[in-house]
Amino acid sequence: MSPRTKEQNEEIRLLRVKQIMQAAAEVYLEQGITMEMRDVANKANLGYGTVYHYYKNKHALLDDLLWQAFHEAKQVTGEAFGAPQPPGQQLRRYGTLLLRQWFHDRSVYILYKMIWENFQQVPGGRFQKLYDQFQIELYRPLVSAMEQLGAQEPEKRANLLLGFMIGCAGLWIHHGHEEPDTDDIADSLVRSIEKKGHGANDYFEIQARN
């Protein structure tokens, strides 16, 4: 049997990394920062040594997972706010695309949830650079859309929208439900923001009871 080519080795490497990332996201959602590499290996159906071949410890794995999630989220943010549409439509598109991404790629949801929690589970400023980049490239476009919408306290409205989205998404993600109607959720939440936040809590409470 002839040896594998560099291209074949790279393809295998990328597949393994993707497999490990997906498993790590699932384990993190179950266990948080207490997750162990052995748990990731078991979830990925890979040998313990195989996972360690790619990542020396769970912190290196989490670093890679979150930075990859950042780049994925950056694409969605650019797609939502790059189109020449009224700010209300941009926000609805943003909500729909981001929620859909969270349901398809748990690592991006984890990124937003950890940012929202100010990395409480990972003390010591380990992700300060990631946090700073998030503020500039993922958070500011949202605030800018709120400003264009004419919302009072645009940062507060941006925080409300993200907070409600994270909470709503978490209800489905943590309970293993099928993906909900992301268009409907985004539209309801943005309409609540357009009404200066009134009614958003009611919507969230309805979803929590379902």
Short mmCIF file of C-alpha atoms in Angstrom, two decimals:
data_model
loop_
_atom_site.label_atom_id
_atom_site.label_comp_id
_atom_site.label_asym_id
_atom_site.label_seq_id
_atom_site.Cartn_x
_atom_site.Cartn_y
_atom_site.Cartn_z
CA MET A 1 0.00 0.00 0.00
CA SER A 2 1.39 3.36 -1.00
CA PRO A 3 1.84 6.01 1.72
CA ARG A 4 -0.73 8.77 2.05
CA THR A 5 -0.07 12.07 0.32
CA LYS A 6 0.26 15.37 2.18
CA GLU A 7 -3.18 16.31 0.92
CA GLN A 8 -4.70 13.11 2.28
CA ASN A 9 -3.00 13.62 5.65
CA GLU A 10 -4.32 17.17 5.83
CA GLU A 11 -7.83 15.99 4.99
CA ILE A 12 -7.65 13.41 7.77
CA ARG A 13 -6.32 16.05 10.19
CA LEU A 14 -9.18 18.43 9.40
CA LEU A 15 -11.76 15.68 9.83
CA ARG A 16 -10.28 14.66 13.18
CA VAL A 17 -10.19 18.26 14.42
CA LYS A 18 -13.82 18.78 13.38
CA GLN A 19 -14.79 15.55 15.13
CA ILE A 20 -12.99 16.59 18.31
CA MET A 21 -14.47 20.11 18.21
CA GLN A 22 -18.03 18.82 17.88
CA ALA A 23 -17.51 16.42 20.76
CA ALA A 24 -15.89 19.11 22.91
CA ALA A 25 -18.85 21.45 22.37
CA GLU A 26 -21.30 18.74 23.44
CA VAL A 27 -19.25 17.84 26.51
CA TYR A 28 -18.83 21.50 27.49
CA LEU A 29 -22.59 22.03 27.35
CA GLU A 30 -23.01 19.06 29.67
CA GLN A 31 -20.15 19.72 32.11
CA GLY A 32 -18.82 23.23 31.62
CA ILE A 33 -15.13 23.89 32.33
CA THR A 34 -14.94 20.74 34.47
CA MET A 35 -14.93 18.65 31.27
CA GLU A 36 -11.98 16.32 30.81
CA MET A 37 -10.13 15.29 27.67
CA ARG A 38 -11.14 11.68 28.30
CA ASP A 39 -14.79 12.71 28.13
CA VAL A 40 -14.17 14.43 24.80
CA ALA A 41 -12.41 11.34 23.44
CA ASN A 42 -15.33 9.13 24.51
CA LYS A 43 -17.89 11.47 22.97
CA ALA A 44 -15.92 11.59 19.72
CA ASN A 45 -15.41 7.80 19.69
CA LEU A 46 -11.67 8.37 19.45
CA GLY A 47 -8.75 7.06 21.45
CA TYR A 48 -7.52 9.13 24.36
CA GLY A 49 -4.09 9.40 22.76
CA THR A 50 -5.58 10.55 19.46
CA VAL A 51 -7.21 13.56 21.08
CA TYR A 52 -3.99 14.39 22.94
CA HIS A 53 -2.13 14.20 19.63
CA TYR A 54 -4.10 17.25 18.49
CA TYR A 55 -4.55 19.10 21.80
CA LYS A 56 -2.22 18.92 24.79
CA ASN A 57 -4.97 19.84 27.27
CA LYS A 58 -8.58 21.01 27.48
CA HIS A 59 -7.57 24.66 27.63
CA ALA A 60 -5.79 24.46 24.29
CA LEU A 61 -8.84 22.70 22.88
CA LEU A 62 -11.18 25.35 24.26
CA ASP A 63 -8.95 28.11 22.84
CA ASP A 64 -9.20 26.61 19.37
CA LEU A 65 -12.93 25.97 19.68
CA LEU A 66 -13.74 29.55 20.70
CA TRP A 67 -11.52 31.24 18.11
CA GLN A 68 -12.97 29.07 15.37
CA ALA A 69 -16.45 29.96 16.63
CA PHE A 70 -15.49 33.64 16.54
CA HIS A 71 -14.58 33.45 12.85
CA GLU A 72 -17.80 31.60 12.07
CA ALA A 73 -19.84 34.23 13.92
CA LYS A 74 -17.97 37.01 12.13
CA GLN A 75 -19.18 35.69 8.79
CA VAL A 76 -22.79 35.64 9.96
CA THR A 77 -22.52 39.14 11.41
CA GLY A 78 -21.10 40.46 8.15
CA GLU A 79 -23.81 38.75 6.14
CA ALA A 80 -26.57 40.19 8.32
CA PHE A 81 -25.38 43.79 8.58
CA GLY A 82 -23.58 44.05 5.24
CA ALA A 83 -26.78 44.01 3.18
CA PRO A 84 -28.29 47.44 2.32
CA GLN A 85 -31.55 47.02 4.26
CA PRO A 86 -33.41 49.07 6.87
CA PRO A 87 -31.97 48.45 10.37
CA GLY A 88 -35.08 46.60 11.52
CA GLN A 89 -34.74 44.09 8.69
CA GLN A 90 -31.02 43.78 9.35
CA LEU A 91 -31.72 42.96 12.99
CA ARG A 92 -34.32 40.34 12.05
CA ARG A 93 -31.89 38.76 9.59
CA TYR A 94 -29.15 38.90 12.22
CA GLY A 95 -31.35 37.17 14.78
CA THR A 96 -32.47 34.48 12.35
CA LEU A 97 -28.99 33.73 11.02
CA LEU A 98 -27.30 33.75 14.42
CA LEU A 99 -29.91 31.53 16.07
CA ARG A 100 -29.74 29.12 13.14
CA GLN A 101 -25.97 29.03 13.46
CA TRP A 102 -26.17 28.33 17.19
CA PHE A 103 -28.45 25.35 16.59
CA HIS A 104 -26.17 23.96 13.87
CA ASP A 105 -22.84 24.75 15.56
CA ARG A 106 -22.90 24.56 19.34
CA SER A 107 -19.44 26.10 19.62
CA VAL A 108 -20.76 29.47 18.41
CA TYR A 109 -23.53 29.36 21.01
CA ILE A 110 -20.91 28.54 23.64
CA LEU A 111 -18.86 31.57 22.56
CA TYR A 112 -21.79 33.95 23.03
CA LYS A 113 -22.84 32.36 26.30
CA MET A 114 -19.31 32.59 27.72
CA ILE A 115 -19.01 36.21 26.60
CA TRP A 116 -22.39 36.96 28.17
CA GLU A 117 -21.17 35.40 31.43
CA ASN A 118 -17.91 37.37 31.16
CA PHE A 119 -15.91 34.12 31.13
CA GLN A 120 -16.75 33.45 34.77
CA GLN A 121 -15.77 29.79 34.43
CA VAL A 122 -12.34 30.73 33.03
CA PRO A 123 -10.77 33.29 35.39
CA GLY A 124 -7.45 35.04 34.93
CA GLY A 125 -8.08 36.98 31.74
CA ARG A 126 -7.26 34.01 29.53
CA PHE A 127 -9.64 35.19 26.83
CA GLN A 128 -9.12 38.96 27.06
CA LYS A 129 -7.98 39.22 23.43
CA LEU A 130 -10.97 37.21 22.25
CA TYR A 131 -13.29 39.39 24.34
CA ASP A 132 -11.81 42.56 22.86
CA GLN A 133 -12.15 41.25 19.30
CA PHE A 134 -15.72 40.20 20.03
CA GLN A 135 -16.60 43.71 21.18
CA ILE A 136 -15.16 45.29 18.03
CA GLU A 137 -16.20 42.86 15.32
CA LEU A 138 -19.33 41.15 16.63
CA TYR A 139 -20.88 43.47 19.21
CA ARG A 140 -20.34 46.94 17.70
CA PRO A 141 -22.18 46.14 14.43
CA LEU A 142 -25.21 45.14 16.51
CA VAL A 143 -25.06 48.35 18.55
CA SER A 144 -24.69 50.37 15.34
CA ALA A 145 -27.86 48.79 13.94
CA MET A 146 -29.67 49.72 17.17
CA GLU A 147 -28.46 53.30 16.77
CA GLN A 148 -29.69 53.42 13.19
CA LEU A 149 -33.02 52.07 14.38
CA GLY A 150 -33.25 55.09 16.67
CA ALA A 151 -33.35 53.00 19.83
CA GLN A 152 -32.76 54.77 23.10
CA GLU A 153 -29.76 53.35 24.97
CA PRO A 154 -28.63 51.25 21.97
CA GLU A 155 -26.10 49.24 23.97
CA LYS A 156 -28.78 48.29 26.46
CA ARG A 157 -31.07 47.22 23.59
CA ALA A 158 -28.24 45.20 22.03
CA ASN A 159 -27.65 43.49 25.38
CA LEU A 160 -31.36 42.76 25.73
CA LEU A 161 -31.55 41.18 22.30
CA LEU A 162 -28.47 39.01 22.84
CA GLY A 163 -29.59 38.04 26.32
CA PHE A 164 -33.04 36.97 25.16
CA MET A 165 -31.55 35.09 22.19
CA ILE A 166 -29.08 33.22 24.40
CA GLY A 167 -31.83 32.35 26.85
CA CYS A 168 -34.28 31.19 24.18
CA ALA A 169 -31.66 29.15 22.34
CA GLY A 170 -30.52 27.55 25.58
CA LEU A 171 -34.01 26.21 26.24
CA TRP A 172 -33.86 24.13 23.07
CA ILE A 173 -30.17 23.29 23.09
CA HIS A 174 -30.01 22.03 26.66
CA HIS A 175 -33.25 20.06 26.40
CA GLY A 176 -32.46 18.51 23.03
CA HIS A 177 -35.56 19.79 21.26
CA GLU A 178 -35.75 20.11 17.49
CA GLU A 179 -34.76 23.43 15.99
CA PRO A 180 -37.62 25.96 16.46
CA ASP A 181 -38.81 28.56 13.99
CA THR A 182 -35.84 30.93 14.10
CA ASP A 183 -37.59 33.50 11.90
CA ASP A 184 -40.46 33.70 14.36
CA ILE A 185 -38.19 34.04 17.38
CA ALA A 186 -36.07 36.74 15.74
CA ASP A 187 -39.11 38.69 14.58
CA SER A 188 -40.76 38.54 18.01
CA LEU A 189 -37.63 39.64 19.84
CA VAL A 190 -36.83 42.48 17.44
CA ARG A 191 -40.42 43.75 17.63
CA SER A 192 -40.02 43.76 21.40
CA ILE A 193 -36.83 45.80 21.08
CA GLU A 194 -38.52 48.19 18.65
CA LYS A 195 -41.14 48.77 21.33
CA LYS A 196 -38.34 49.84 23.70
CA GLY A 197 -38.13 46.40 25.28
CA HIS A 198 -41.74 46.15 26.46
CA GLY A 199 -43.06 42.64 26.05
CA ALA A 200 -39.72 40.91 25.54
CA ASN A 201 -39.82 39.36 28.99
CA ASP A 202 -43.33 38.08 28.31
CA TYR A 203 -42.12 36.33 25.16
CA PHE A 204 -39.18 34.78 27.01
CA GLU A 205 -41.42 33.52 29.80
CA ILE A 206 -43.80 31.92 27.27
CA GLN A 207 -40.87 30.08 25.63
CA ALA A 208 -39.60 28.93 29.04
CA ARG A 209 -42.94 27.30 29.80
CA ASN A 210 -42.97 25.36 26.49
#
